[in-house]
Amino acid sequence: KRGRDAMASASVDVASASVYVKVNMHLGALDGGARLSAEVAADVTKAALTQSFGCVHGAVPFDVVFAVEAGAGGEGEPAAVIKVDARDRERLLAALALLSAYKGSACALRVTQVSHHLPPMLHNPQKVLANLH
């Protein structure tokens, strides 16, 4: 009986596990010299979720793990890694795909990776993101 209970709780844990979503963010609103930051990435994500579903954080809680500007010389792309519950992954992906404007300027959001594992990205996020392109 203990084995079945442990298996049941393990399957529940897997079903409610978090996923990490890497999103390349091209924001026209940032062309004036502003930089992509975790706060800006969170604001863009909130805008996408609000536009698509009306209510944010109560319905689709998320965290921006980190955001990275394009590298020196323009190589790489501005990107953010967003943590969301696995059950909300499809909502987040749909909302990000549908967002076409942020603060009155055109934007393009492209999801380039979805993973259940974050640790490799945390060691050196800029290097990892540059190698994922």
CSV table of N, CA and C in Angstrom, one decimal:
chain,number,residue,atom,x,y,z
A,1,LYS,N,0.8,-1.2,0.0
A,1,LYS,CA,0.0,0.0,0.0
A,1,LYS,C,0.9,1.3,0.0
A,2,ARG,N,1.9,1.2,0.8
A,2,ARG,CA,2.8,2.4,0.8
A,2,ARG,C,3.4,2.7,-0.6
A,3,GLY,N,3.7,1.6,-1.3
A,3,GLY,CA,4.3,1.8,-2.6
A,3,GLY,C,3.3,2.5,-3.6
A,4,ARG,N,2.0,2.1,-3.5
A,4,ARG,CA,1.0,2.7,-4.4
A,4,ARG,C,0.8,4.2,-4.0
A,5,ASP,N,0.8,4.5,-2.7
A,5,ASP,CA,0.6,5.9,-2.2
A,5,ASP,C,1.8,6.7,-2.7
A,6,ALA,N,3.0,6.2,-2.6
A,6,ALA,CA,4.2,6.9,-3.1
A,6,ALA,C,4.1,7.1,-4.6
A,7,MET,N,3.7,6.1,-5.3
A,7,MET,CA,3.6,6.3,-6.8
A,7,MET,C,2.5,7.3,-7.1
A,8,ALA,N,1.4,7.3,-6.4
A,8,ALA,CA,0.4,8.3,-6.6
A,8,ALA,C,0.8,9.7,-6.4
A,9,SER,N,1.6,9.9,-5.3
A,9,SER,CA,2.0,11.2,-5.0
A,9,SER,C,3.1,11.6,-6.0
A,10,ALA,N,3.9,10.7,-6.4
A,10,ALA,CA,5.0,11.0,-7.4
A,10,ALA,C,4.3,11.5,-8.7
A,11,SER,N,3.2,10.8,-9.1
A,11,SER,CA,2.6,11.2,-10.4
A,11,SER,C,1.9,12.5,-10.3
A,12,VAL,N,1.4,12.9,-9.1
A,12,VAL,CA,0.8,14.2,-8.9
A,12,VAL,C,1.9,15.2,-9.0
A,13,ASP,N,3.1,15.0,-8.4
A,13,ASP,CA,4.2,15.9,-8.4
A,13,ASP,C,4.6,16.2,-9.9
A,14,VAL,N,4.7,15.1,-10.7
A,14,VAL,CA,5.1,15.3,-12.1
A,14,VAL,C,4.1,16.1,-12.8
A,15,ALA,N,2.8,15.9,-12.6
A,15,ALA,CA,1.7,16.6,-13.2
A,15,ALA,C,1.7,18.1,-12.9
A,16,SER,N,2.1,18.4,-11.6
A,16,SER,CA,2.1,19.8,-11.2
A,16,SER,C,3.5,20.5,-11.3
A,17,ALA,N,4.5,19.8,-11.9
A,17,ALA,CA,5.8,20.3,-11.9
A,17,ALA,C,5.9,21.6,-12.8
A,18,SER,N,6.9,22.4,-12.5
A,18,SER,CA,7.1,23.6,-13.2
A,18,SER,C,7.8,23.3,-14.5
A,19,VAL,N,7.6,24.2,-15.5
A,19,VAL,CA,8.4,24.1,-16.7
A,19,VAL,C,9.0,25.5,-16.9
A,20,TYR,N,10.1,25.6,-17.6
A,20,TYR,CA,10.8,26.8,-17.9
A,20,TYR,C,10.6,27.1,-19.4
A,21,VAL,N,10.3,28.3,-19.7
A,21,VAL,CA,10.0,28.6,-21.1
A,21,VAL,C,11.0,29.7,-21.5
A,22,LYS,N,11.8,29.5,-22.5
A,22,LYS,CA,12.7,30.5,-23.0
A,22,LYS,C,12.0,31.3,-24.1
A,23,VAL,N,12.0,32.6,-24.0
A,23,VAL,CA,11.3,33.4,-25.0
A,23,VAL,C,12.2,34.5,-25.5
A,24,ASN,N,12.4,34.5,-26.8
A,24,ASN,CA,13.2,35.7,-27.4
A,24,ASN,C,12.2,36.8,-27.6
A,25,MET,N,12.6,38.0,-27.1
A,25,MET,CA,11.7,39.2,-27.1
A,25,MET,C,12.3,40.3,-27.9
A,26,HIS,N,11.6,40.6,-29.0
A,26,HIS,CA,12.0,41.8,-29.8
A,26,HIS,C,10.9,42.8,-29.5
A,27,LEU,N,11.2,43.9,-28.8
A,27,LEU,CA,10.2,44.9,-28.4
A,27,LEU,C,10.5,46.2,-29.0
A,28,GLY,N,9.6,46.7,-29.8
A,28,GLY,CA,9.8,48.0,-30.4
A,28,GLY,C,9.9,49.1,-29.4
A,29,ALA,N,9.2,48.9,-28.2
A,29,ALA,CA,9.2,49.9,-27.2
A,29,ALA,C,10.5,50.1,-26.5
A,30,LEU,N,11.4,49.1,-26.8
A,30,LEU,CA,12.8,49.2,-26.2
A,30,LEU,C,13.8,49.8,-27.2
A,31,ASP,N,13.4,50.2,-28.4
A,31,ASP,CA,14.3,50.8,-29.3
A,31,ASP,C,14.9,52.1,-28.9
A,32,GLY,N,14.3,52.8,-27.9
A,32,GLY,CA,14.8,54.0,-27.5
A,32,GLY,C,16.0,53.9,-26.5
A,33,GLY,N,16.6,52.7,-26.4
A,33,GLY,CA,17.8,52.5,-25.6
A,33,GLY,C,17.5,51.8,-24.3
A,34,ALA,N,16.2,51.6,-24.0
A,34,ALA,CA,15.9,50.9,-22.8
A,34,ALA,C,16.4,49.4,-22.9
A,35,ARG,N,16.6,48.8,-21.8
A,35,ARG,CA,17.2,47.4,-21.8
A,35,ARG,C,16.1,46.4,-21.3
A,36,LEU,N,16.2,45.2,-21.9
A,36,LEU,CA,15.4,44.2,-21.4
A,36,LEU,C,15.8,43.8,-20.0
A,37,SER,N,14.9,43.8,-19.1
A,37,SER,CA,15.2,43.3,-17.7
A,37,SER,C,14.1,42.3,-17.3
A,38,ALA,N,14.3,41.8,-16.1
A,38,ALA,CA,13.3,40.8,-15.6
A,38,ALA,C,12.0,41.5,-15.4
A,39,GLU,N,12.0,42.8,-15.0
A,39,GLU,CA,10.8,43.6,-14.8
A,39,GLU,C,10.1,43.8,-16.1
A,40,VAL,N,10.8,44.2,-17.1
A,40,VAL,CA,10.2,44.4,-18.5
A,40,VAL,C,9.6,43.1,-19.0
A,41,ALA,N,10.4,42.0,-18.9
A,41,ALA,CA,9.9,40.7,-19.3
A,41,ALA,C,8.6,40.3,-18.6
A,42,ALA,N,8.6,40.5,-17.3
A,42,ALA,CA,7.4,40.2,-16.5
A,42,ALA,C,6.2,41.1,-17.0
A,43,ASP,N,6.5,42.4,-17.3
A,43,ASP,CA,5.4,43.3,-17.8
A,43,ASP,C,4.9,42.8,-19.1
A,44,VAL,N,5.8,42.4,-20.0
A,44,VAL,CA,5.4,41.9,-21.3
A,44,VAL,C,4.5,40.6,-21.2
A,45,THR,N,5.0,39.7,-20.3
A,45,THR,CA,4.2,38.5,-20.1
A,45,THR,C,2.9,38.8,-19.5
A,46,LYS,N,2.8,39.7,-18.5
A,46,LYS,CA,1.5,40.1,-18.0
A,46,LYS,C,0.6,40.7,-19.1
A,47,ALA,N,1.1,41.5,-19.9
A,47,ALA,CA,0.4,42.1,-21.0
A,47,ALA,C,-0.2,41.0,-22.0
A,48,ALA,N,0.6,40.1,-22.3
A,48,ALA,CA,0.2,39.0,-23.2
A,48,ALA,C,-0.9,38.2,-22.5
A,49,LEU,N,-0.8,37.8,-21.2
A,49,LEU,CA,-1.8,37.0,-20.5
A,49,LEU,C,-3.1,37.8,-20.4
A,50,THR,N,-2.9,39.1,-20.0
A,50,THR,CA,-4.1,39.9,-19.8
A,50,THR,C,-4.9,40.1,-21.2
A,51,GLN,N,-4.2,40.3,-22.2
A,51,GLN,CA,-4.8,40.5,-23.6
A,51,GLN,C,-5.5,39.2,-23.9
A,52,SER,N,-5.0,38.0,-23.6
A,52,SER,CA,-5.6,36.8,-24.1
A,52,SER,C,-6.6,36.3,-23.1
A,53,PHE,N,-6.4,36.4,-21.8
A,53,PHE,CA,-7.3,35.8,-20.8
A,53,PHE,C,-7.9,36.7,-19.8
A,54,GLY,N,-7.6,38.0,-19.9
A,54,GLY,CA,-8.2,39.0,-19.0
A,54,GLY,C,-7.6,39.1,-17.6
A,55,CYS,N,-7.3,38.0,-17.0
A,55,CYS,CA,-6.8,38.1,-15.6
A,55,CYS,C,-5.5,37.4,-15.6
A,56,VAL,N,-4.6,38.0,-14.8
A,56,VAL,CA,-3.2,37.4,-14.8
A,56,VAL,C,-3.0,36.9,-13.4
A,57,HIS,N,-1.8,36.6,-13.0
A,57,HIS,CA,-1.3,36.0,-11.8
A,57,HIS,C,-2.3,35.1,-11.0
A,58,GLY,N,-3.5,35.5,-10.8
A,58,GLY,CA,-4.5,34.6,-10.1
A,58,GLY,C,-4.7,33.4,-11.0
A,59,ALA,N,-4.9,33.5,-12.3
A,59,ALA,CA,-5.2,32.4,-13.2
A,59,ALA,C,-3.9,31.7,-13.7
A,60,VAL,N,-2.9,32.5,-14.0
A,60,VAL,CA,-1.7,31.9,-14.6
A,60,VAL,C,-0.5,32.5,-13.9
A,61,PRO,N,-0.1,32.0,-12.7
A,61,PRO,CA,1.0,32.5,-12.0
A,61,PRO,C,2.3,32.2,-12.7
A,62,PHE,N,3.3,33.1,-12.8
A,62,PHE,CA,4.6,32.8,-13.4
A,62,PHE,C,5.6,33.6,-12.7
A,63,ASP,N,6.9,33.3,-13.0
A,63,ASP,CA,8.0,34.0,-12.5
A,63,ASP,C,9.0,34.2,-13.6
A,64,VAL,N,9.6,35.4,-13.7
A,64,VAL,CA,10.7,35.5,-14.7
A,64,VAL,C,12.0,35.2,-13.9
A,65,VAL,N,12.6,34.1,-14.4
A,65,VAL,CA,13.8,33.7,-13.7
A,65,VAL,C,15.0,34.6,-14.0
A,66,PHE,N,15.2,35.0,-15.3
A,66,PHE,CA,16.1,36.0,-15.7
A,66,PHE,C,15.9,36.5,-17.1
A,67,ALA,N,16.4,37.6,-17.4
A,67,ALA,CA,16.3,38.2,-18.7
A,67,ALA,C,17.7,38.6,-19.2
A,68,VAL,N,18.0,38.5,-20.5
A,68,VAL,CA,19.3,38.8,-21.0
A,68,VAL,C,19.2,39.6,-22.2
A,69,GLU,N,19.9,40.7,-22.3
A,69,GLU,CA,20.0,41.6,-23.5
A,69,GLU,C,20.8,40.9,-24.6
A,70,ALA,N,20.7,41.4,-25.8
A,70,ALA,CA,21.5,40.9,-26.9
A,70,ALA,C,23.0,41.1,-26.5
A,71,GLY,N,23.8,40.2,-26.9
A,71,GLY,CA,25.3,40.4,-26.6
A,71,GLY,C,25.9,41.5,-27.3
A,72,ALA,N,27.2,41.8,-26.9
A,72,ALA,CA,27.9,42.9,-27.5
A,72,ALA,C,28.0,42.7,-29.0
A,73,GLY,N,27.9,43.7,-29.7
A,73,GLY,CA,28.0,43.6,-31.2
A,73,GLY,C,26.6,43.2,-31.8
A,74,GLY,N,25.6,43.0,-30.9
A,74,GLY,CA,24.3,42.6,-31.4
A,74,GLY,C,24.1,41.1,-31.6
A,75,GLU,N,25.1,40.3,-31.3
A,75,GLU,CA,24.9,38.9,-31.5
A,75,GLU,C,23.9,38.3,-30.4
A,76,GLY,N,23.2,37.3,-30.8
A,76,GLY,CA,22.2,36.8,-29.8
A,76,GLY,C,21.0,37.7,-29.9
A,77,GLU,N,20.0,37.3,-29.2
A,77,GLU,CA,18.7,38.0,-29.1
A,77,GLU,C,18.4,38.3,-27.7
A,78,PRO,N,17.7,39.4,-27.4
A,78,PRO,CA,17.2,39.6,-26.0
A,78,PRO,C,16.2,38.4,-25.7
A,79,ALA,N,16.4,37.9,-24.5
A,79,ALA,CA,15.6,36.7,-24.2
A,79,ALA,C,15.3,36.7,-22.7
A,80,ALA,N,14.2,36.0,-22.3
A,80,ALA,CA,13.9,35.8,-20.9
A,80,ALA,C,13.5,34.3,-20.7
A,81,VAL,N,13.7,33.9,-19.5
A,81,VAL,CA,13.3,32.5,-19.1
A,81,VAL,C,12.2,32.7,-18.1
A,82,ILE,N,11.1,32.1,-18.3
A,82,ILE,CA,9.9,32.3,-17.5
A,82,ILE,C,9.5,30.9,-16.9
A,83,LYS,N,9.3,30.9,-15.6
A,83,LYS,CA,8.9,29.6,-14.9
A,83,LYS,C,7.4,29.7,-14.8
A,84,VAL,N,6.7,28.6,-15.1
A,84,VAL,CA,5.2,28.5,-15.0
A,84,VAL,C,4.9,27.1,-14.7
A,85,ASP,N,3.8,26.9,-14.0
A,85,ASP,CA,3.3,25.5,-13.7
A,85,ASP,C,3.0,24.8,-15.0
A,86,ALA,N,3.4,23.5,-15.0
A,86,ALA,CA,3.2,22.8,-16.3
A,86,ALA,C,1.8,22.8,-16.8
A,87,ARG,N,0.8,22.8,-15.9
A,87,ARG,CA,-0.6,22.9,-16.3
A,87,ARG,C,-0.9,24.1,-17.0
A,88,ASP,N,-0.2,25.2,-16.8
A,88,ASP,CA,-0.5,26.5,-17.5
A,88,ASP,C,0.4,26.8,-18.7
A,89,ARG,N,1.3,25.8,-19.0
A,89,ARG,CA,2.2,26.0,-20.1
A,89,ARG,C,1.5,26.4,-21.4
A,90,GLU,N,0.5,25.7,-21.8
A,90,GLU,CA,-0.2,26.0,-23.1
A,90,GLU,C,-0.8,27.4,-23.1
A,91,ARG,N,-1.4,27.8,-21.9
A,91,ARG,CA,-2.0,29.2,-21.9
A,91,ARG,C,-0.9,30.2,-22.1
A,92,LEU,N,0.3,30.0,-21.4
A,92,LEU,CA,1.4,31.0,-21.6
A,92,LEU,C,1.9,31.0,-23.0
A,93,LEU,N,2.1,29.8,-23.6
A,93,LEU,CA,2.6,29.8,-25.0
A,93,LEU,C,1.6,30.4,-25.9
A,94,ALA,N,0.3,30.2,-25.7
A,94,ALA,CA,-0.7,30.8,-26.6
A,94,ALA,C,-0.7,32.4,-26.5
A,95,ALA,N,-0.7,32.8,-25.2
A,95,ALA,CA,-0.7,34.3,-25.0
A,95,ALA,C,0.6,34.9,-25.6
A,96,LEU,N,1.7,34.3,-25.4
A,96,LEU,CA,2.9,34.9,-26.0
A,96,LEU,C,2.9,34.9,-27.5
A,97,ALA,N,2.3,33.9,-28.1
A,97,ALA,CA,2.2,33.8,-29.5
A,97,ALA,C,1.3,34.9,-30.1
A,98,LEU,N,0.3,35.3,-29.4
A,98,LEU,CA,-0.7,36.2,-29.9
A,98,LEU,C,-0.4,37.7,-29.6
A,99,LEU,N,0.6,38.0,-28.8
A,99,LEU,CA,0.9,39.4,-28.5
A,99,LEU,C,1.7,40.0,-29.7
A,100,SER,N,1.2,41.1,-30.2
A,100,SER,CA,1.9,41.7,-31.3
A,100,SER,C,2.3,43.2,-31.0
A,101,ALA,N,1.8,43.7,-29.9
A,101,ALA,CA,2.2,45.1,-29.6
A,101,ALA,C,2.4,45.2,-28.1
A,102,TYR,N,3.3,46.0,-27.7
A,102,TYR,CA,3.6,46.2,-26.3
A,102,TYR,C,3.9,47.7,-26.1
A,103,LYS,N,3.1,48.4,-25.2
A,103,LYS,CA,3.2,49.8,-25.0
A,103,LYS,C,3.1,50.6,-26.3
A,104,GLY,N,2.2,50.2,-27.2
A,104,GLY,CA,2.0,50.9,-28.4
A,104,GLY,C,3.0,50.6,-29.5
A,105,SER,N,3.9,49.8,-29.3
A,105,SER,CA,4.9,49.5,-30.3
A,105,SER,C,4.9,48.0,-30.7
A,106,ALA,N,5.2,47.7,-31.9
A,106,ALA,CA,5.3,46.3,-32.4
A,106,ALA,C,6.2,45.5,-31.6
A,107,CYS,N,5.9,44.3,-31.4
A,107,CYS,CA,6.8,43.4,-30.7
A,107,CYS,C,6.7,42.0,-31.4
A,108,ALA,N,7.7,41.2,-31.2
A,108,ALA,CA,7.7,39.8,-31.6
A,108,ALA,C,8.3,38.9,-30.5
A,109,LEU,N,7.5,38.0,-30.1
A,109,LEU,CA,7.9,37.1,-29.1
A,109,LEU,C,8.0,35.7,-29.7
A,110,ARG,N,9.1,35.0,-29.5
A,110,ARG,CA,9.3,33.7,-30.1
A,110,ARG,C,9.8,32.7,-29.0
A,111,VAL,N,9.0,31.7,-28.7
A,111,VAL,CA,9.4,30.7,-27.7
A,111,VAL,C,10.4,29.8,-28.4
A,112,THR,N,11.6,29.7,-27.8
A,112,THR,CA,12.6,28.9,-28.5
A,112,THR,C,12.9,27.6,-27.7
A,113,GLN,N,12.5,27.5,-26.5
A,113,GLN,CA,12.8,26.3,-25.7
A,113,GLN,C,11.8,26.2,-24.5
A,114,VAL,N,11.3,24.9,-24.3
A,114,VAL,CA,10.5,24.6,-23.1
A,114,VAL,C,11.2,23.4,-22.5
A,115,SER,N,11.4,23.5,-21.2
A,115,SER,CA,12.1,22.4,-20.5
A,115,SER,C,11.6,22.3,-19.0
A,116,HIS,N,11.8,21.1,-18.5
A,116,HIS,CA,11.5,20.9,-17.1
A,116,HIS,C,12.7,21.2,-16.3
A,117,HIS,N,13.9,21.4,-16.9
A,117,HIS,CA,15.1,21.5,-16.2
A,117,HIS,C,15.7,22.9,-16.4
A,118,LEU,N,16.1,23.6,-15.3
A,118,LEU,CA,16.7,24.9,-15.3
A,118,LEU,C,18.1,24.9,-14.9
A,119,PRO,N,18.6,24.0,-14.0
A,119,PRO,CA,20.0,24.2,-13.5
A,119,PRO,C,21.1,24.5,-14.5
A,120,PRO,N,21.1,23.9,-15.7
A,120,PRO,CA,22.2,24.3,-16.6
A,120,PRO,C,22.2,25.8,-17.0
A,121,MET,N,21.0,26.4,-17.0
A,121,MET,CA,20.8,27.8,-17.4
A,121,MET,C,21.3,28.7,-16.3
A,122,LEU,N,21.2,28.3,-15.1
A,122,LEU,CA,21.5,29.2,-14.0
A,122,LEU,C,23.0,29.4,-13.8
A,123,HIS,N,23.8,28.5,-14.2
A,123,HIS,CA,25.2,28.6,-14.0
A,123,HIS,C,25.8,29.9,-14.7
A,124,ASN,N,25.5,30.0,-15.9
A,124,ASN,CA,26.0,31.2,-16.7
A,124,ASN,C,24.9,31.5,-17.7
A,125,PRO,N,23.8,32.2,-17.3
A,125,PRO,CA,22.7,32.4,-18.2
A,125,PRO,C,23.0,33.0,-19.6
A,126,GLN,N,23.9,34.0,-19.6
A,126,GLN,CA,24.2,34.6,-20.9
A,126,GLN,C,24.9,33.6,-21.8
A,127,LYS,N,25.8,32.8,-21.3
A,127,LYS,CA,26.5,31.9,-22.2
A,127,LYS,C,25.6,30.8,-22.6
A,128,VAL,N,24.7,30.3,-21.7
A,128,VAL,CA,23.8,29.3,-22.1
A,128,VAL,C,22.8,29.8,-23.2
A,129,LEU,N,22.3,31.0,-23.0
A,129,LEU,CA,21.3,31.5,-24.0
A,129,LEU,C,22.0,31.7,-25.3
A,130,ALA,N,23.2,32.2,-25.3
A,130,ALA,CA,24.0,32.4,-26.6
A,130,ALA,C,24.2,31.1,-27.3
A,131,ASN,N,24.4,30.0,-26.6
A,131,ASN,CA,24.6,28.7,-27.2
A,131,ASN,C,23.4,28.0,-27.7
A,132,LEU,N,22.2,28.5,-27.2
A,132,LEU,CA,20.9,27.9,-27.6
A,132,LEU,C,20.4,28.4,-29.0
A,133,HIS,N,21.0,29.5,-29.5
A,133,HIS,CA,20.5,30.0,-30.8
A,133,HIS,C,20.9,29.2,-31.9
